[in-house]
Coordinates of C-alpha atoms in Angstrom, one line a residue:
Chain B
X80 CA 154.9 42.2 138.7
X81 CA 154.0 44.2 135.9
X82 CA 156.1 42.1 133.2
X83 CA 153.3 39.6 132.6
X84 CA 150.7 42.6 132.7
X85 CA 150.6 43.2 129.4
X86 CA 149.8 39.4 128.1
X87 CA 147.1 39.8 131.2
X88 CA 145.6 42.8 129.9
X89 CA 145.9 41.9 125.9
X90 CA 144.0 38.7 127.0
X91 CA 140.8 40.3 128.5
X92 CA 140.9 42.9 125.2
X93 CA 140.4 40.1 123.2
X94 CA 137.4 38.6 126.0
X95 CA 135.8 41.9 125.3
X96 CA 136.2 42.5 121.5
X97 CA 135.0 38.7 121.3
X98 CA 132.0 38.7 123.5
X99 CA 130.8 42.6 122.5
X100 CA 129.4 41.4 119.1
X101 CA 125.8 42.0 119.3
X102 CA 124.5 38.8 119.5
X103 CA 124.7 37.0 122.1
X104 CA 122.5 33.7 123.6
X105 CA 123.7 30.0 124.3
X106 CA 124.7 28.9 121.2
X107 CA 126.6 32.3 120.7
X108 CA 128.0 32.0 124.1
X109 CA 129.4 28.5 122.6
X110 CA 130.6 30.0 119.5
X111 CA 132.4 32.7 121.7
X112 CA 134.0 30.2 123.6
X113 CA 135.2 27.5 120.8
X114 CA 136.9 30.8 119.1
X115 CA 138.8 31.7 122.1
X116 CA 139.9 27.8 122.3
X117 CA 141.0 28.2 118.9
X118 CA 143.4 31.0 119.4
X119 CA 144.9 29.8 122.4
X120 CA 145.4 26.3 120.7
X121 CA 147.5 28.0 118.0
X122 CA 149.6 30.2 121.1
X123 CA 150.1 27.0 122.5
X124 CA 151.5 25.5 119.4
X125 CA 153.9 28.1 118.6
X126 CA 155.1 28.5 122.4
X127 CA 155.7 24.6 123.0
X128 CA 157.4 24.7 119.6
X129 CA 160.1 27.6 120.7
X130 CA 159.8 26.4 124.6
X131 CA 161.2 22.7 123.3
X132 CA 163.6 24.0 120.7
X133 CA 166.9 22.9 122.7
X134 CA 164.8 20.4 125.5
X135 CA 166.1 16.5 125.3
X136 CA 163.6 14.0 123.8
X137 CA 160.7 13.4 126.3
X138 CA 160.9 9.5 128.0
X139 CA 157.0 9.2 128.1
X140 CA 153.4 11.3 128.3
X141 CA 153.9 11.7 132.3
X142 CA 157.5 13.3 131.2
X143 CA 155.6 15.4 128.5
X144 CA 153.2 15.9 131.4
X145 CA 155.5 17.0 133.9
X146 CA 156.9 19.4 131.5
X147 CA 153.4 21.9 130.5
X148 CA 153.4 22.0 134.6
X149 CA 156.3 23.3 135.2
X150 CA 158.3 25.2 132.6
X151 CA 155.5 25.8 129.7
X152 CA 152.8 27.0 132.5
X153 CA 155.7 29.3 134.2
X154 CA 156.3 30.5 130.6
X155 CA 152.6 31.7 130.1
X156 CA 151.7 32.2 134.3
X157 CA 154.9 32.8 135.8
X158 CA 154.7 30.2 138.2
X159 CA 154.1 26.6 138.4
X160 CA 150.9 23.9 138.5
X161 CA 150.4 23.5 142.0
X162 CA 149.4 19.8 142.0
X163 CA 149.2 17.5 139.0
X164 CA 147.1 13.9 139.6
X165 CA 146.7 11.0 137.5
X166 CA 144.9 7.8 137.4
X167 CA 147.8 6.6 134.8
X168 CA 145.0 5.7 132.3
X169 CA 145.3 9.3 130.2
X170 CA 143.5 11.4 133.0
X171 CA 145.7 14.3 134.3
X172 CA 144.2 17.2 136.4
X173 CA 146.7 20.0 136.8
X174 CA 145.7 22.3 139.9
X175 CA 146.7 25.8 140.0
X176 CA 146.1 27.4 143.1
X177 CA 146.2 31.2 141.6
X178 CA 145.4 30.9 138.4
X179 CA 146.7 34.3 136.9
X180 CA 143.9 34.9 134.6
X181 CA 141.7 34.2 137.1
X182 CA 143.1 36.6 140.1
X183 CA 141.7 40.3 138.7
X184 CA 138.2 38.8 139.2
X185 CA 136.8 39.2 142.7
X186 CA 138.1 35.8 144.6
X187 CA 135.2 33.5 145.7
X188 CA 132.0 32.9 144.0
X189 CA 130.3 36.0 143.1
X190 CA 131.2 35.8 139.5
X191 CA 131.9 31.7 139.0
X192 CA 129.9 32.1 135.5
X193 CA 132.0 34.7 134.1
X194 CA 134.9 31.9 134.8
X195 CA 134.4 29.8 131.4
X196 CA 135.5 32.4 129.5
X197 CA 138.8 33.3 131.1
X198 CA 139.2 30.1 130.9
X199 CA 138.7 28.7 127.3
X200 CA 142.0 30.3 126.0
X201 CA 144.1 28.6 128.6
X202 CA 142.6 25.7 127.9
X203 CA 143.4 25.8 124.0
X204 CA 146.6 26.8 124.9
X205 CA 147.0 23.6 126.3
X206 CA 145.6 21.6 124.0
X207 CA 147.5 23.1 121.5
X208 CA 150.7 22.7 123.2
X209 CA 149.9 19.0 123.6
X210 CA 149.0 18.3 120.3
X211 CA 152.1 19.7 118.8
X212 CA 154.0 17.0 121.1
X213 CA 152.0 14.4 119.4
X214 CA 149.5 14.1 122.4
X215 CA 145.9 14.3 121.3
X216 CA 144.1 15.5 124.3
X217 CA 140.8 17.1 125.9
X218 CA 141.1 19.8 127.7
X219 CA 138.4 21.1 130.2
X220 CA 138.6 23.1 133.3
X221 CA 136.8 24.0 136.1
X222 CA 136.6 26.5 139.2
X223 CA 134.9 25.7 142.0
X224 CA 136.1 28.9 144.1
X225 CA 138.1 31.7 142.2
X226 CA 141.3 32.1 142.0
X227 CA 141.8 28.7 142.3
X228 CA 141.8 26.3 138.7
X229 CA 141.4 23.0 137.8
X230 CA 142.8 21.9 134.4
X231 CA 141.2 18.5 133.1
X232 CA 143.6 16.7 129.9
X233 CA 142.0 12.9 128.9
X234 CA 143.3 11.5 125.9
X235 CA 140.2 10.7 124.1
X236 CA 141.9 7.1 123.5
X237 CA 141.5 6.3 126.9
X238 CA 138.7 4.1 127.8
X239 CA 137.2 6.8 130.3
X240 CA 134.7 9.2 128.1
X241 CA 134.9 12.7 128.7
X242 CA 131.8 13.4 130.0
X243 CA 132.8 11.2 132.7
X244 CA 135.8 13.4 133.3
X245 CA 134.5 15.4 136.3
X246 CA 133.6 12.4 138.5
X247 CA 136.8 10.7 137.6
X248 CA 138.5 13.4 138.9
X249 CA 138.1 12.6 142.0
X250 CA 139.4 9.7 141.3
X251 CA 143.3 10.4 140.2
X252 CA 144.1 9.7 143.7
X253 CA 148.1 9.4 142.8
X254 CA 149.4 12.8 143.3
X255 CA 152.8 13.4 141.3
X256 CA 155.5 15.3 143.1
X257 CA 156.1 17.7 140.1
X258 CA 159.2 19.4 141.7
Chain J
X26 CA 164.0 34.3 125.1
X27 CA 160.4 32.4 125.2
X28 CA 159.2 34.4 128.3
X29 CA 157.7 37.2 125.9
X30 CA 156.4 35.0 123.7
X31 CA 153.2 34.5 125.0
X32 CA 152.4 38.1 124.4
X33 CA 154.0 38.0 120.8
X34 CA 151.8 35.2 119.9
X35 CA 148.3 36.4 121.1
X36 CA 148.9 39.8 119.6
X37 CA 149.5 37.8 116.1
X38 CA 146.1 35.6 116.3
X39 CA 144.0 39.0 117.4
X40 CA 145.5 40.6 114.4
X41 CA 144.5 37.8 112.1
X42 CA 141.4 37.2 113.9
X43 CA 140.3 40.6 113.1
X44 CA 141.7 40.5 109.5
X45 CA 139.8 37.2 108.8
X46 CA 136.4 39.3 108.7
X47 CA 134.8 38.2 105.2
X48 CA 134.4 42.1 104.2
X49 CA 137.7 43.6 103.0
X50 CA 138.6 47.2 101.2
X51 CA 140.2 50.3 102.2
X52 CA 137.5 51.7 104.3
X53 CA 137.3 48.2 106.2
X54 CA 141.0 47.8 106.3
X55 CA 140.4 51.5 108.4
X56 CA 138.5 50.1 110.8
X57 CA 140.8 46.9 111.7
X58 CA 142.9 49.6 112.3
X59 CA 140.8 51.7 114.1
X60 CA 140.1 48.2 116.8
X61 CA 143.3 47.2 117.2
X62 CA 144.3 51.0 118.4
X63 CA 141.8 51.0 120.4
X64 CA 142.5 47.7 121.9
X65 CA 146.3 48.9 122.5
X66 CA 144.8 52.1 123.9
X67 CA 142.8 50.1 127.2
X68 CA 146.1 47.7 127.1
X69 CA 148.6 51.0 127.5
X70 CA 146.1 52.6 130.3
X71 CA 145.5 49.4 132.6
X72 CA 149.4 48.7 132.2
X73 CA 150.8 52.4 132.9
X74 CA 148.7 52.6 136.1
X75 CA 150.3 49.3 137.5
X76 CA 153.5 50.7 136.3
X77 CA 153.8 53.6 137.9
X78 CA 152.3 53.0 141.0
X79 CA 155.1 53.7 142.7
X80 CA 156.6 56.0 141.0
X81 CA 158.1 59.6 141.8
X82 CA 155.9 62.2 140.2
X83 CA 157.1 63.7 136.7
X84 CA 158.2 66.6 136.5
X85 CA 157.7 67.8 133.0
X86 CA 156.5 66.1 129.1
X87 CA 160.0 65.1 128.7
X88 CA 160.1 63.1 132.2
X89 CA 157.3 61.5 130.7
X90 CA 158.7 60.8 127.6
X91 CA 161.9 59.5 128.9
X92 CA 159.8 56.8 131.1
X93 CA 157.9 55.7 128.0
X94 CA 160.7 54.9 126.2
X95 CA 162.8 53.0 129.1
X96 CA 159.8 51.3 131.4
X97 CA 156.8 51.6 129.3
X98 CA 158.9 50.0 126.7
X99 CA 161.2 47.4 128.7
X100 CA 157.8 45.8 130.4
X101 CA 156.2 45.6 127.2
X102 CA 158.9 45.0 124.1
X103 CA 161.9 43.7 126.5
X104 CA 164.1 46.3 125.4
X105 CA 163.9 50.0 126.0
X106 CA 164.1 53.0 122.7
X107 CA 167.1 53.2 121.2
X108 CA 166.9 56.6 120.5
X109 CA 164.2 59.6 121.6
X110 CA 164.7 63.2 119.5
X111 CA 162.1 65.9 120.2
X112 CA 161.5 69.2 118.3
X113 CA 160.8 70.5 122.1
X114 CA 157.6 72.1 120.8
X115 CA 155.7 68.8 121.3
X116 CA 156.5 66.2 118.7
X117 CA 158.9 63.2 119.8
X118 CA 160.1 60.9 117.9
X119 CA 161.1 57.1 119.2
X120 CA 163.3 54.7 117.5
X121 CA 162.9 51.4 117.9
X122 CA 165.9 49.5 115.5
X123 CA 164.6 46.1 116.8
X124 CA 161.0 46.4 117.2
X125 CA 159.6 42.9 118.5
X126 CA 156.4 43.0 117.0
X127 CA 158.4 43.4 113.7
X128 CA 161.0 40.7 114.4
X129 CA 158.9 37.5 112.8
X130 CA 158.9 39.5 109.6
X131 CA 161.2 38.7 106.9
X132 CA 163.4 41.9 107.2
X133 CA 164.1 44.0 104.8
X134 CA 161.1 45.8 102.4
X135 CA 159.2 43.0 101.2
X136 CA 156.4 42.4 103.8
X137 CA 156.1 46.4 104.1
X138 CA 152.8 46.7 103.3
X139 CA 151.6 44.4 105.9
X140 CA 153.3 46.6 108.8
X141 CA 150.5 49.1 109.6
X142 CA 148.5 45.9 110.9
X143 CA 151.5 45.3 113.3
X144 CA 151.9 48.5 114.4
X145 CA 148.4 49.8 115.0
X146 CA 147.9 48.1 118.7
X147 CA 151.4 49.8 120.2
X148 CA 150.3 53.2 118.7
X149 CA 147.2 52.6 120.9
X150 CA 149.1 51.4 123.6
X151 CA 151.8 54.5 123.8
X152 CA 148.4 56.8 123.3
X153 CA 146.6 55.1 126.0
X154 CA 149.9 55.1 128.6
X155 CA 149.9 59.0 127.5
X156 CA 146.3 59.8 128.2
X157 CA 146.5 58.2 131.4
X158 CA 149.5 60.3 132.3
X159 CA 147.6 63.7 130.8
X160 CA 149.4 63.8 128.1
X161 CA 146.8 64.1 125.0
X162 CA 148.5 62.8 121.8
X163 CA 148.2 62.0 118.1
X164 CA 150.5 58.6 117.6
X165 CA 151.9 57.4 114.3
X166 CA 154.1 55.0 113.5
X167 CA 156.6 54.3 110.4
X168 CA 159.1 51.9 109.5
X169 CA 161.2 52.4 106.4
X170 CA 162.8 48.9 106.7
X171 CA 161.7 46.2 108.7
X172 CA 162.1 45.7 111.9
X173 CA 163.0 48.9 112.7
X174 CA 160.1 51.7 113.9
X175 CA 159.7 55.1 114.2
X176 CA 156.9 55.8 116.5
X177 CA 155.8 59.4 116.2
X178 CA 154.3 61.2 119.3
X179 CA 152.3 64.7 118.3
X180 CA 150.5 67.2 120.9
X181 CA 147.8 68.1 119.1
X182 CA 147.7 71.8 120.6
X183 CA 151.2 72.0 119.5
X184 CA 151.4 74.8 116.5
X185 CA 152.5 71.9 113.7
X186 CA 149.5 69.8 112.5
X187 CA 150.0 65.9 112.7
X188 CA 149.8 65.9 108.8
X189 CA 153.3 67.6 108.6
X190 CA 154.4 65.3 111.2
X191 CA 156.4 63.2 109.5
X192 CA 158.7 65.8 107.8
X193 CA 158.6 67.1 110.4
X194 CA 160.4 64.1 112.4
X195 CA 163.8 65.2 110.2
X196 CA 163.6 68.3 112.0
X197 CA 163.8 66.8 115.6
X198 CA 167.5 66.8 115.2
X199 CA 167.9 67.3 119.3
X200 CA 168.7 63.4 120.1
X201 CA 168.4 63.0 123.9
X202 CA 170.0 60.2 126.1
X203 CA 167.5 58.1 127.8
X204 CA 169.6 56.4 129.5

């Protein structure tokens, strides 16, 4: 159990040293955020790009899909997305039921605002990873009740805007057997 | 091989997110220093506690010594020491002839200036795993050609002052199996 610790740990260092700067307000929160995004959109890049090194060509996005699920996320999180959805129009919404970076906060709600910002380097990191398989994506995520994590990727091609993201959620009805 | 790398690659993008800072010098070059021990310091305490939770109390330095170099060092670097001497007044020495943070550096002496930026955090981190197993120490690190490292533990009650240290390291002739 201790393995991962130390990515775990080296993770909420870098929360802190982020967010301890003295400023601090909305649009500092935002700055915050986009800088963790940043750095986990590089991590992602370089892990998808030794993670692939010896992986056959992928058949199509669901393939390319199927693959940050199961063996990039186990790489990272040690285990796999619980559920991924799709509407097969370029909305995916990757469940994870324990998300790792999540589970030293106190599960439930008591501190659902802190969430955003254990979550905006996991969300790079995907991001990143996607864009260096030639997928241009959005990623968002949202918790509703902690540990649990929903991942949001729309390809800003499709014809669904971001913003409409949550709703549509609810509507990628065709769960994918990821196994 | 890319389990690790997660760890690898954050570590890399705090380093240069610290080292991107407009202001640059000597005394500011100190302080990058200074945050990233201190950062592997809280990383080496929150990971040493989930290590040896249940573990067999020490018995002496030297148990605690011997740990560092085999668990400490396996969970973190994926490999344990390669060798430990000690002077047995308080000064080890650990040798590390494939040390991971090192390994994405061209071997050999070219890039030697840039190691004290790589090694900072897992001076912090062997400090902080010593501190929260009592042990108060003064860690140093040195490598002589890449990507081997010397990581040099000091007591500071012990008689020697951490200044002679590193001659001091060729005295610690007494080599002792860790394994």
């Amino acid at each position: 159990m201790a393995d991962e610790a130390a990515f775990q740990f080296l993770h909420n260092e870098v929360i802190q040293y982020i967010y301890k700067s003295a400023e601090s307000g909305e649009t500092e929160n935002g700055r915050h955020i986009a800088k963790l995004e940043n750095m986990g959109f590089r991590v992602g890049q370089g892990l998808i790009e030794r993670l692939t090194k010896d992986t056959a060509r992928f058949k199509d996005e669901l393939d390319i899909m199927k693959f940050v699920c199961k063996d990039f996320w186990t790489c990272v999180f040690k285990k796999q997305i619980d559920n991924l959805r799709t509407n097969h129009q370029g909305i995916y919404v990757l469940q994870d039921n324990k998300f790792r970076l999540l589970s030293q906060l106190s599960a439930g709600k008591q501190y659902l605002e802190h969430a955003p910002k254990y979550l905006s380097f996991s969300c790079g990191l995907v991001r990143g990873a996607l864009s260096s398989l030639g997928v241009k994506s959005i990623v968002t995520a949202e918790v509703s009740i902690m540990p649990a994590c929903k991942t949001c990727i729309t390809r800003p091609s499709s014809s669904q805007r971001q913003e409409k993201s949550v709703t549509l959620m609810d509507n990628c009805a065709a769960s994918i057997s990821i196994l």
